[in-house]
Amino acid sequence: MLGPYDAWTVAAFEDDYMTTFLAQPNGIVTPEGEPVLRRWELEGPLSPTSQTTVTVTEDGRVVGSLNAVKTGA
């Protein structure tokens, strides 16, 4: 990412499976003054001892993947 980055995430972990939503304002504002958000969903299994690949979707379509590592207890 280049330039300012304003985003937040909400995550759920169940055993070794992760579902995360990442939201970022896209610069568009509704008539009510609310920011329009881009929203990505990241989900997949997390290996307790190694790196794993999770799928990234936007609007229900796969747009990429990323590597994730489970740390801590």
mmCIF file with all atom_site columns, C-alpha atoms in Angstrom:
data_model
loop_
_atom_site.group_PDB
_atom_site.id
_atom_site.type_symbol
_atom_site.label_atom_id
_atom_site.label_alt_id
_atom_site.label_comp_id
_atom_site.label_asym_id
_atom_site.label_entity_id
_atom_site.label_seq_id
_atom_site.pdbx_PDB_ins_code
_atom_site.Cartn_x
_atom_site.Cartn_y
_atom_site.Cartn_z
_atom_site.occupancy
_atom_site.B_iso_or_equiv
_atom_site.pdbx_formal_charge
_atom_site.auth_seq_id
_atom_site.auth_comp_id
_atom_site.auth_asym_id
_atom_site.auth_atom_id
_atom_site.pdbx_PDB_model_num
ATOM 1  C CA . MET A 1 1  ? 0.000   0.000   0.000  1.00 0.00 ? 1  MET A CA 1
ATOM 2  C CA . LEU A 1 2  ? 1.257   3.467   -0.790 1.00 0.00 ? 2  LEU A CA 1
ATOM 3  C CA . GLY A 1 3  ? 0.144   6.617   0.975  1.00 0.00 ? 3  GLY A CA 1
ATOM 4  C CA . PRO A 1 4  ? -2.012  6.985   4.095  1.00 0.00 ? 4  PRO A CA 1
ATOM 5  C CA . TYR A 1 5  ? -3.676  3.811   5.275  1.00 0.00 ? 5  TYR A CA 1
ATOM 6  C CA . ASP A 1 6  ? -6.763  3.877   7.494  1.00 0.00 ? 6  ASP A CA 1
ATOM 7  C CA . ALA A 1 7  ? -8.254  0.456   8.123  1.00 0.00 ? 7  ALA A CA 1
ATOM 8  C CA . TRP A 1 8  ? -9.563  -1.746  10.884 1.00 0.00 ? 8  TRP A CA 1
ATOM 9  C CA . THR A 1 9  ? -10.240 -5.410  11.368 1.00 0.00 ? 9  THR A CA 1
ATOM 10 C CA . VAL A 1 10 ? -12.507 -7.734  13.307 1.00 0.00 ? 10 VAL A CA 1
ATOM 11 C CA . ALA A 1 11 ? -11.422 -11.350 13.683 1.00 0.00 ? 11 ALA A CA 1
ATOM 12 C CA . ALA A 1 12 ? -12.850 -14.613 14.946 1.00 0.00 ? 12 ALA A CA 1
ATOM 13 C CA . PHE A 1 13 ? -10.781 -17.661 15.785 1.00 0.00 ? 13 PHE A CA 1
ATOM 14 C CA . GLU A 1 14 ? -12.308 -21.086 16.299 1.00 0.00 ? 14 GLU A CA 1
ATOM 15 C CA . ASP A 1 15 ? -9.720  -23.731 17.113 1.00 0.00 ? 15 ASP A CA 1
ATOM 16 C CA . ASP A 1 16 ? -7.225  -23.291 14.265 1.00 0.00 ? 16 ASP A CA 1
ATOM 17 C CA . TYR A 1 17 ? -9.555  -21.547 11.786 1.00 0.00 ? 17 TYR A CA 1
ATOM 18 C CA . MET A 1 18 ? -9.526  -17.775 11.254 1.00 0.00 ? 18 MET A CA 1
ATOM 19 C CA . THR A 1 19 ? -12.154 -15.461 9.767  1.00 0.00 ? 19 THR A CA 1
ATOM 20 C CA . THR A 1 20 ? -11.165 -11.793 9.574  1.00 0.00 ? 20 THR A CA 1
ATOM 21 C CA . PHE A 1 21 ? -12.886 -8.792  8.042  1.00 0.00 ? 21 PHE A CA 1
ATOM 22 C CA . LEU A 1 22 ? -10.708 -5.856  7.014  1.00 0.00 ? 22 LEU A CA 1
ATOM 23 C CA . ALA A 1 23 ? -12.443 -2.578  6.205  1.00 0.00 ? 23 ALA A CA 1
ATOM 24 C CA . GLN A 1 24 ? -10.956 0.539   4.636  1.00 0.00 ? 24 GLN A CA 1
ATOM 25 C CA . PRO A 1 25 ? -12.645 3.811   3.602  1.00 0.00 ? 25 PRO A CA 1
ATOM 26 C CA . ASN A 1 26 ? -12.447 4.165   -0.186 1.00 0.00 ? 26 ASN A CA 1
ATOM 27 C CA . GLY A 1 27 ? -12.759 7.965   -0.254 1.00 0.00 ? 27 GLY A CA 1
ATOM 28 C CA . ILE A 1 28 ? -16.449 8.010   -1.214 1.00 0.00 ? 28 ILE A CA 1
ATOM 29 C CA . VAL A 1 29 ? -19.027 9.442   1.207  1.00 0.00 ? 29 VAL A CA 1
ATOM 30 C CA . THR A 1 30 ? -22.774 8.679   1.196  1.00 0.00 ? 30 THR A CA 1
ATOM 31 C CA . PRO A 1 31 ? -25.319 11.552  1.043  1.00 0.00 ? 31 PRO A CA 1
ATOM 32 C CA . GLU A 1 32 ? -25.699 11.047  4.818  1.00 0.00 ? 32 GLU A CA 1
ATOM 33 C CA . GLY A 1 33 ? -21.976 11.728  5.308  1.00 0.00 ? 33 GLY A CA 1
ATOM 34 C CA . GLU A 1 34 ? -20.980 8.115   6.047  1.00 0.00 ? 34 GLU A CA 1
ATOM 35 C CA . PRO A 1 35 ? -17.792 6.749   4.471  1.00 0.00 ? 35 PRO A CA 1
ATOM 36 C CA . VAL A 1 36 ? -18.194 3.934   1.953  1.00 0.00 ? 36 VAL A CA 1
ATOM 37 C CA . LEU A 1 37 ? -15.953 1.026   2.905  1.00 0.00 ? 37 LEU A CA 1
ATOM 38 C CA . ARG A 1 38 ? -14.018 -1.524  0.940  1.00 0.00 ? 38 ARG A CA 1
ATOM 39 C CA . ARG A 1 39 ? -14.342 -4.770  2.841  1.00 0.00 ? 39 ARG A CA 1
ATOM 40 C CA . TRP A 1 40 ? -12.168 -7.818  2.507  1.00 0.00 ? 40 TRP A CA 1
ATOM 41 C CA . GLU A 1 41 ? -12.719 -11.185 4.143  1.00 0.00 ? 41 GLU A CA 1
ATOM 42 C CA . LEU A 1 42 ? -9.711  -13.309 5.006  1.00 0.00 ? 42 LEU A CA 1
ATOM 43 C CA . GLU A 1 43 ? -10.315 -16.886 6.024  1.00 0.00 ? 43 GLU A CA 1
ATOM 44 C CA . GLY A 1 44 ? -8.536  -20.180 6.302  1.00 0.00 ? 44 GLY A CA 1
ATOM 45 C CA . PRO A 1 45 ? -6.923  -22.643 8.670  1.00 0.00 ? 45 PRO A CA 1
ATOM 46 C CA . LEU A 1 46 ? -4.007  -21.536 10.832 1.00 0.00 ? 46 LEU A CA 1
ATOM 47 C CA . SER A 1 47 ? -1.275  -23.998 11.561 1.00 0.00 ? 47 SER A CA 1
ATOM 48 C CA . PRO A 1 48 ? -0.144  -23.813 15.196 1.00 0.00 ? 48 PRO A CA 1
ATOM 49 C CA . THR A 1 49 ? 3.496   -24.329 14.226 1.00 0.00 ? 49 THR A CA 1
ATOM 50 C CA . SER A 1 50 ? 4.025   -22.951 10.728 1.00 0.00 ? 50 SER A CA 1
ATOM 51 C CA . GLN A 1 51 ? 2.978   -20.422 8.138  1.00 0.00 ? 51 GLN A CA 1
ATOM 52 C CA . THR A 1 52 ? -0.208  -21.049 6.146  1.00 0.00 ? 52 THR A CA 1
ATOM 53 C CA . THR A 1 53 ? -2.002  -19.352 3.262  1.00 0.00 ? 53 THR A CA 1
ATOM 54 C CA . VAL A 1 54 ? -5.422  -17.767 3.777  1.00 0.00 ? 54 VAL A CA 1
ATOM 55 C CA . THR A 1 55 ? -7.808  -16.635 1.028  1.00 0.00 ? 55 THR A CA 1
ATOM 56 C CA . VAL A 1 56 ? -8.730  -12.969 0.560  1.00 0.00 ? 56 VAL A CA 1
ATOM 57 C CA . THR A 1 57 ? -12.168 -12.182 -0.930 1.00 0.00 ? 57 THR A CA 1
ATOM 58 C CA . GLU A 1 58 ? -13.906 -8.925  -1.794 1.00 0.00 ? 58 GLU A CA 1
ATOM 59 C CA . ASP A 1 59 ? -17.601 -8.861  -2.688 1.00 0.00 ? 59 ASP A CA 1
ATOM 60 C CA . GLY A 1 60 ? -17.649 -12.663 -2.732 1.00 0.00 ? 60 GLY A CA 1
ATOM 61 C CA . ARG A 1 61 ? -14.832 -13.106 -5.247 1.00 0.00 ? 61 ARG A CA 1
ATOM 62 C CA . VAL A 1 62 ? -11.279 -14.205 -4.535 1.00 0.00 ? 62 VAL A CA 1
ATOM 63 C CA . VAL A 1 63 ? -8.859  -11.293 -4.967 1.00 0.00 ? 63 VAL A CA 1
ATOM 64 C CA . GLY A 1 64 ? -5.716  -12.793 -3.463 1.00 0.00 ? 64 GLY A CA 1
ATOM 65 C CA . SER A 1 65 ? -4.120  -14.665 -0.634 1.00 0.00 ? 65 SER A CA 1
ATOM 66 C CA . LEU A 1 66 ? -1.687  -13.987 2.159  1.00 0.00 ? 66 LEU A CA 1
ATOM 67 C CA . ASN A 1 67 ? 0.537   -15.898 4.493  1.00 0.00 ? 67 ASN A CA 1
ATOM 68 C CA . ALA A 1 68 ? -0.427  -16.058 8.168  1.00 0.00 ? 68 ALA A CA 1
ATOM 69 C CA . VAL A 1 69 ? 1.202   -17.488 11.265 1.00 0.00 ? 69 VAL A CA 1
ATOM 70 C CA . LYS A 1 70 ? -0.567  -18.370 14.507 1.00 0.00 ? 70 LYS A CA 1
ATOM 71 C CA . THR A 1 71 ? 1.400   -17.122 17.506 1.00 0.00 ? 71 THR A CA 1
ATOM 72 C CA . GLY A 1 72 ? 0.801   -17.346 21.218 1.00 0.00 ? 72 GLY A CA 1
ATOM 73 C CA . ALA A 1 73 ? -1.387  -19.837 23.055 1.00 0.00 ? 73 ALA A CA 1
#
